[in-house]
Short mmCIF file of C-alpha atoms and ligand atoms in Angstrom, two decimals:
data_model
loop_
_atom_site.label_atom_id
_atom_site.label_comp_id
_atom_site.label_asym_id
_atom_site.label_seq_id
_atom_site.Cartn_x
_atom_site.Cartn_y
_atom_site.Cartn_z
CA UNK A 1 19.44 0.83 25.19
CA UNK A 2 22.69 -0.19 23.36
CA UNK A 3 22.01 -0.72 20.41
CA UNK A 4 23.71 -1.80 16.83
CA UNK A 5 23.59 0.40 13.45
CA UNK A 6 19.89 1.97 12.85
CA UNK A 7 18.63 3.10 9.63
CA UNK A 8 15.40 4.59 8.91
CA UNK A 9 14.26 4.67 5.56
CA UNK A 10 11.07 7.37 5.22
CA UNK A 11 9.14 8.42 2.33
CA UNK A 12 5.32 9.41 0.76
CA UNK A 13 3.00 6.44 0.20
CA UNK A 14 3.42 5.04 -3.11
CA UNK A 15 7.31 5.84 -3.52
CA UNK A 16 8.17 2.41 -3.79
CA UNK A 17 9.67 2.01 -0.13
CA UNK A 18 8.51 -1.65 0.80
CA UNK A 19 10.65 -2.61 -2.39
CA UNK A 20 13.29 -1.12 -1.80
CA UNK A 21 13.29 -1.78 2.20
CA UNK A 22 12.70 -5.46 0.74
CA UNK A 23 15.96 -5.41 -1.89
CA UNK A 24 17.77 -4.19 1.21
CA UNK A 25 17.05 -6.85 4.07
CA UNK A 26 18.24 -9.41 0.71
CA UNK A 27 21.17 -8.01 0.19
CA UNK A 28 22.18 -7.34 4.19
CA UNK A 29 21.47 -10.56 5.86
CA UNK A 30 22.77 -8.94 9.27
CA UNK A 31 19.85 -6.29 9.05
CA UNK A 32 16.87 -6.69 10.98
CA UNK A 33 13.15 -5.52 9.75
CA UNK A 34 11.63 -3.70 12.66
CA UNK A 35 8.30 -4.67 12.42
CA UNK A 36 5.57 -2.58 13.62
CA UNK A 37 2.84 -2.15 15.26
CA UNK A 38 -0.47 -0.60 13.62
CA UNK A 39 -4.53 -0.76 13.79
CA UNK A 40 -4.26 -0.56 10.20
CA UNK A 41 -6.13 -3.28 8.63
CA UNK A 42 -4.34 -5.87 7.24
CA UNK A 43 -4.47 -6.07 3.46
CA UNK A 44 -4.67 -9.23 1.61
CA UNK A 45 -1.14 -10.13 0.76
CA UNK A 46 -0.01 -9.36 4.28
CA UNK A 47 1.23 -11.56 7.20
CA UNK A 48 1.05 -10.99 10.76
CA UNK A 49 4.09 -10.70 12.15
CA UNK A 50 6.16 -10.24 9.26
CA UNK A 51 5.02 -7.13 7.65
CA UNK A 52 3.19 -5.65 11.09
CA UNK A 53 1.95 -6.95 14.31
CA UNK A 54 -1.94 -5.72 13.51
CA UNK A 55 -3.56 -4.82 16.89
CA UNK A 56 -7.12 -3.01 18.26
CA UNK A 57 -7.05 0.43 19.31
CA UNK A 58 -7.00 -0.43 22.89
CA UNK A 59 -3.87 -2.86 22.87
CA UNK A 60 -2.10 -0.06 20.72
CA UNK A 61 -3.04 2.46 23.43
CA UNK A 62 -2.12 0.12 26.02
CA UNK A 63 1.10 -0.23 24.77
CA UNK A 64 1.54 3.34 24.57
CA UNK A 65 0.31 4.43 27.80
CA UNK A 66 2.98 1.63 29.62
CA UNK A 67 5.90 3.47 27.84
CA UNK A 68 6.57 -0.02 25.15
CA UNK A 69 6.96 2.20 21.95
CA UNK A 70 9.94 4.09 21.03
CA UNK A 71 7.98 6.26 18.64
CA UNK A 72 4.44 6.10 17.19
CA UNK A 73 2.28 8.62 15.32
CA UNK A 74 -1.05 8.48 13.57
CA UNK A 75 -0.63 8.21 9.54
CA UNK A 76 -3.40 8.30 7.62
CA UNK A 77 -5.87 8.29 10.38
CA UNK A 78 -3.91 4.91 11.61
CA UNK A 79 -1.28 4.28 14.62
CA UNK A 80 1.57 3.28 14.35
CA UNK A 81 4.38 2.16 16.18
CA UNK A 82 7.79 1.05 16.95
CA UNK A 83 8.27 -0.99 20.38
CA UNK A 84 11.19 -1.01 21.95
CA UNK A 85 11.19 -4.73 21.75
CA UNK A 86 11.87 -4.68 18.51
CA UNK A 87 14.96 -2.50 18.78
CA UNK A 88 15.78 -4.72 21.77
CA UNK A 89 15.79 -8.15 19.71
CA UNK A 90 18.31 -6.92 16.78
CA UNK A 91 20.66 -5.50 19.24
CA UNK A 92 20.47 -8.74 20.85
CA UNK A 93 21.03 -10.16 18.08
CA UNK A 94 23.78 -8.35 16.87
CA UNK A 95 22.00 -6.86 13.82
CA UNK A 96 21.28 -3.73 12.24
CA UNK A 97 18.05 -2.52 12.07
CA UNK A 98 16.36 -1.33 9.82
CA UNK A 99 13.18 0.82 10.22
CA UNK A 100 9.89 1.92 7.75
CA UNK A 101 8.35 4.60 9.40
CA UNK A 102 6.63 8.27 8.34
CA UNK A 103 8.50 11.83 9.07
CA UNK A 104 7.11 11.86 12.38
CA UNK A 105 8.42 8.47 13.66
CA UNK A 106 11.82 9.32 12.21
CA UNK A 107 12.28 12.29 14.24
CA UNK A 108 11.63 10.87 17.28
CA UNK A 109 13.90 8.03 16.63
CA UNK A 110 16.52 10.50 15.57
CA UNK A 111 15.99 12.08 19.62
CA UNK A 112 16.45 8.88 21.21
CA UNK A 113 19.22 7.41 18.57
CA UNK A 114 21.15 10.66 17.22
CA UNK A 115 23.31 8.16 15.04
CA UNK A 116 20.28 6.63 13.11
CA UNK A 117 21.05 7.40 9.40
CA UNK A 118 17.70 8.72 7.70
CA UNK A 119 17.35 8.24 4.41
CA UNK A 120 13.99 9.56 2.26
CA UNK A 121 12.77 8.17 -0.78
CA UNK A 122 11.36 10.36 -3.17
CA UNK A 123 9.03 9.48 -6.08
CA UNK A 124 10.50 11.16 -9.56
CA UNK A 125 7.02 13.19 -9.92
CA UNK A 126 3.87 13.51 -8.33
CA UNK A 127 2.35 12.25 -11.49
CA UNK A 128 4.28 9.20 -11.18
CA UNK A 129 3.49 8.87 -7.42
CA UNK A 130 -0.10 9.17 -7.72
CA UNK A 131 -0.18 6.49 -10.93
CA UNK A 132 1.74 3.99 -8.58
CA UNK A 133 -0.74 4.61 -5.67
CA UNK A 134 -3.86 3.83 -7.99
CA UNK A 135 -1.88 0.83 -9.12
CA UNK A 136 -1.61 -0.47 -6.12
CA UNK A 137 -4.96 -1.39 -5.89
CA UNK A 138 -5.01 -1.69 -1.82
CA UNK A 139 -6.60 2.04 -1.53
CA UNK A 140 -10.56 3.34 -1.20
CA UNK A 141 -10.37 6.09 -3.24
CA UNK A 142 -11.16 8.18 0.15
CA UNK A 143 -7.82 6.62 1.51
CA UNK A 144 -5.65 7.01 -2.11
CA UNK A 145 -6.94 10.89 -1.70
CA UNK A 146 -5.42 11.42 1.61
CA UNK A 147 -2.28 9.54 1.12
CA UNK A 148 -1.64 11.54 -1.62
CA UNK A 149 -2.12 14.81 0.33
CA UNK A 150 0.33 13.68 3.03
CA UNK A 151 2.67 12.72 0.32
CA UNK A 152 2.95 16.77 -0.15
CA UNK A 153 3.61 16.68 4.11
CA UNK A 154 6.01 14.05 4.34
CA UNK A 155 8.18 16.02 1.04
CA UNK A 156 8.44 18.81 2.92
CA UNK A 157 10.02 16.93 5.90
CA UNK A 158 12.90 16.39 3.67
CA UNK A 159 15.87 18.70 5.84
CA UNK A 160 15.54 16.24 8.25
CA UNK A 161 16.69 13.38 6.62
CA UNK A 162 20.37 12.57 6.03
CA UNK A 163 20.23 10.99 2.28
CA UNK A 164 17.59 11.74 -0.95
CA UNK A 165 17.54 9.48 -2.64
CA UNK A 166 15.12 9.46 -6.22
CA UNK A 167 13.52 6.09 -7.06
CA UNK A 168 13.10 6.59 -10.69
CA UNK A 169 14.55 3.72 -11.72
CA UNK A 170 14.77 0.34 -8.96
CA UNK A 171 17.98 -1.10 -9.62
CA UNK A 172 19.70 2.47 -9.30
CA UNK A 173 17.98 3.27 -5.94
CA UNK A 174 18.99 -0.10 -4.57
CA UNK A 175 22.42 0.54 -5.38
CA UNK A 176 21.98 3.82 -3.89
CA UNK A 177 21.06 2.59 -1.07
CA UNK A 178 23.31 -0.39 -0.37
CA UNK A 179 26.22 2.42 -0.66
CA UNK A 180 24.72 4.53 2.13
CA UNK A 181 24.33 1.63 4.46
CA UNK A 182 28.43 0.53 3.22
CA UNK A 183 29.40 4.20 3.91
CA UNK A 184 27.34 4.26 7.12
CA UNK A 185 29.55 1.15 8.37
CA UNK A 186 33.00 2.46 6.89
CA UNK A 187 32.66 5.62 9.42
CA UNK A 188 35.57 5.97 11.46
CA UNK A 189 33.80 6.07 14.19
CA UNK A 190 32.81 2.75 13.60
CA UNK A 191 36.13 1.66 12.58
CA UNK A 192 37.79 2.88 14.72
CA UNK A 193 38.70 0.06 17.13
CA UNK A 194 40.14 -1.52 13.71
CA UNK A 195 42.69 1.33 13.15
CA UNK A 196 43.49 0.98 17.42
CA UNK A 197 44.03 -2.45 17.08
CA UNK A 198 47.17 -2.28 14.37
CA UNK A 199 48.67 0.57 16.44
CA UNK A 200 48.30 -1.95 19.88
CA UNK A 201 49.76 -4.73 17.92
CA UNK A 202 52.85 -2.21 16.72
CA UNK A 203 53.21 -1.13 20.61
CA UNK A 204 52.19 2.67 19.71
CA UNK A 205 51.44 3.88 22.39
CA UNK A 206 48.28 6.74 22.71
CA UNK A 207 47.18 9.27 24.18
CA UNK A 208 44.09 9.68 26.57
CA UNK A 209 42.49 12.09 23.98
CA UNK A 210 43.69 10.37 20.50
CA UNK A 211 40.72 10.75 18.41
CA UNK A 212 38.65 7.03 19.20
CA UNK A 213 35.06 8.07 18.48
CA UNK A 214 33.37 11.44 18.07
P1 LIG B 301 1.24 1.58 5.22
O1 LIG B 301 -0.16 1.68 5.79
O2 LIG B 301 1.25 1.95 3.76
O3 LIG B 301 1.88 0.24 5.50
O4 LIG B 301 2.14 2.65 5.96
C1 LIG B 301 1.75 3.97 6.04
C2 LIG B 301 2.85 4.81 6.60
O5 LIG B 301 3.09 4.48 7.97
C3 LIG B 301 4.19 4.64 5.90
O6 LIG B 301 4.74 5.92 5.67
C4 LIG B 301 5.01 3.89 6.90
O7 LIG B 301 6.39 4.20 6.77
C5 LIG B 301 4.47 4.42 8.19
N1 LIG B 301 4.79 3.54 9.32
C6 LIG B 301 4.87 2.18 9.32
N2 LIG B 301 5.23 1.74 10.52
C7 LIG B 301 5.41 2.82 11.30
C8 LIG B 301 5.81 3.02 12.66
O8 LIG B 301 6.08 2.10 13.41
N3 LIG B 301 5.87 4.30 13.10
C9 LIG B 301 5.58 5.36 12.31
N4 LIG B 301 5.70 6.58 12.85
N5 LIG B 301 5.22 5.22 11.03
C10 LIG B 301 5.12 3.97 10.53
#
């Protein structure tokens, strides 16, 4: 599938991710959420559609079994998934896309879409990490408990991520963050056709191999 810019932005429950993800789809109005797919319940403040599509085991493994999701994985005891469709309607649409997923789905992205820049949030300290889970409020305790395990997990996924990036203080992450996805589109390869163009319109004329993409 052809497909516009991809960024996947990955971290431990409780790093402040959905806030961030949020800050970024203001500030980028050409960047599409990629909502997923989960048999996670739905918690209060959520809306179908916009924040996941929330569906039964069976339709999840239905999905899966007919080849619709680009990635999924089980988090927390939960699927979760990506469909192609989704990836489908922002390059239709001309958008990048932007997408929340664990260390698992992030890898397999990466397989399909080598360019996908992956960036991982990291909470300042596992003290901090665990106080913003509990504040949260949305946990059992038996969930909080295992999300904070798999925080340890997904932290030691970290090589295979692109950008760190430390949200210790909101604002600064943001900013962070809204230079990676600048620097993302500024890459040559990207810009290239930009560069081509002046030289067509000064009648320089180039080689087969000058350096286009790469
Ligand atoms: P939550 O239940 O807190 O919304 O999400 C739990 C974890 O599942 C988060 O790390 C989130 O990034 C991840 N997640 C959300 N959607 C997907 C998805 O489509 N695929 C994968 N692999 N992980 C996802």
């Amino acid at each position: 599938m052809d497909t516009g810019e991809l960024f996947i932005v990955c971290s431990p429950s409780g790093a402040g991710k959905t806030t961030l993800c949020r800050r970024l789809l203001e500030r980028f109005g050409d960047m599409r959420f990629s909502v997923s797919h989960t048999t996670r319940r739905k918690r209060p403040q959520e809306v179908e559609g916009r924040d996941y599509h929330f569906v039964d085991q069976a339709t999840f493994d239905g999905m899966a079994q007919r080849g619709e999701f680009a990635e999924w994985a089980v988090v927390h005891g939960n699927r979760y998934g990506t469909s192609n469709a989704e990836i489908r309607k922002a390059a239709e649409e001309g958008r990048a896309i932007l997408f929340d997923v664990d260390f698992q789905g992030a890898a397999q992205i990466r397989v399909r879409y080598p360019s996908a820049a992956a960036i991982f949030i990291l909470p300042p300290s596992l003290g901090e990490l665990r106080r913003r889970l509990e504040q949260r409020g949305t946990e059992t305790r038996e969930s909080l408990e295992l999300r904070y395990r798999n925080a340890l997990r997904e932290i030691e996924a970290y090589p295979q991520f692109d950008f760190l990036v430390v949200n210790d203080d909101v604002e600064r992450a943001v900013e962070t963050l809204v230079g990676i996805v600048l620097a993302e589109r500024a890459r040559r390869t990207r810009r290239a056709a930009a560069a081509e163009r002046l030289l067509a319109e000064a009648g320089v004329s180039r080689s087969a191999n000058s350096p286009r993409a790469g």
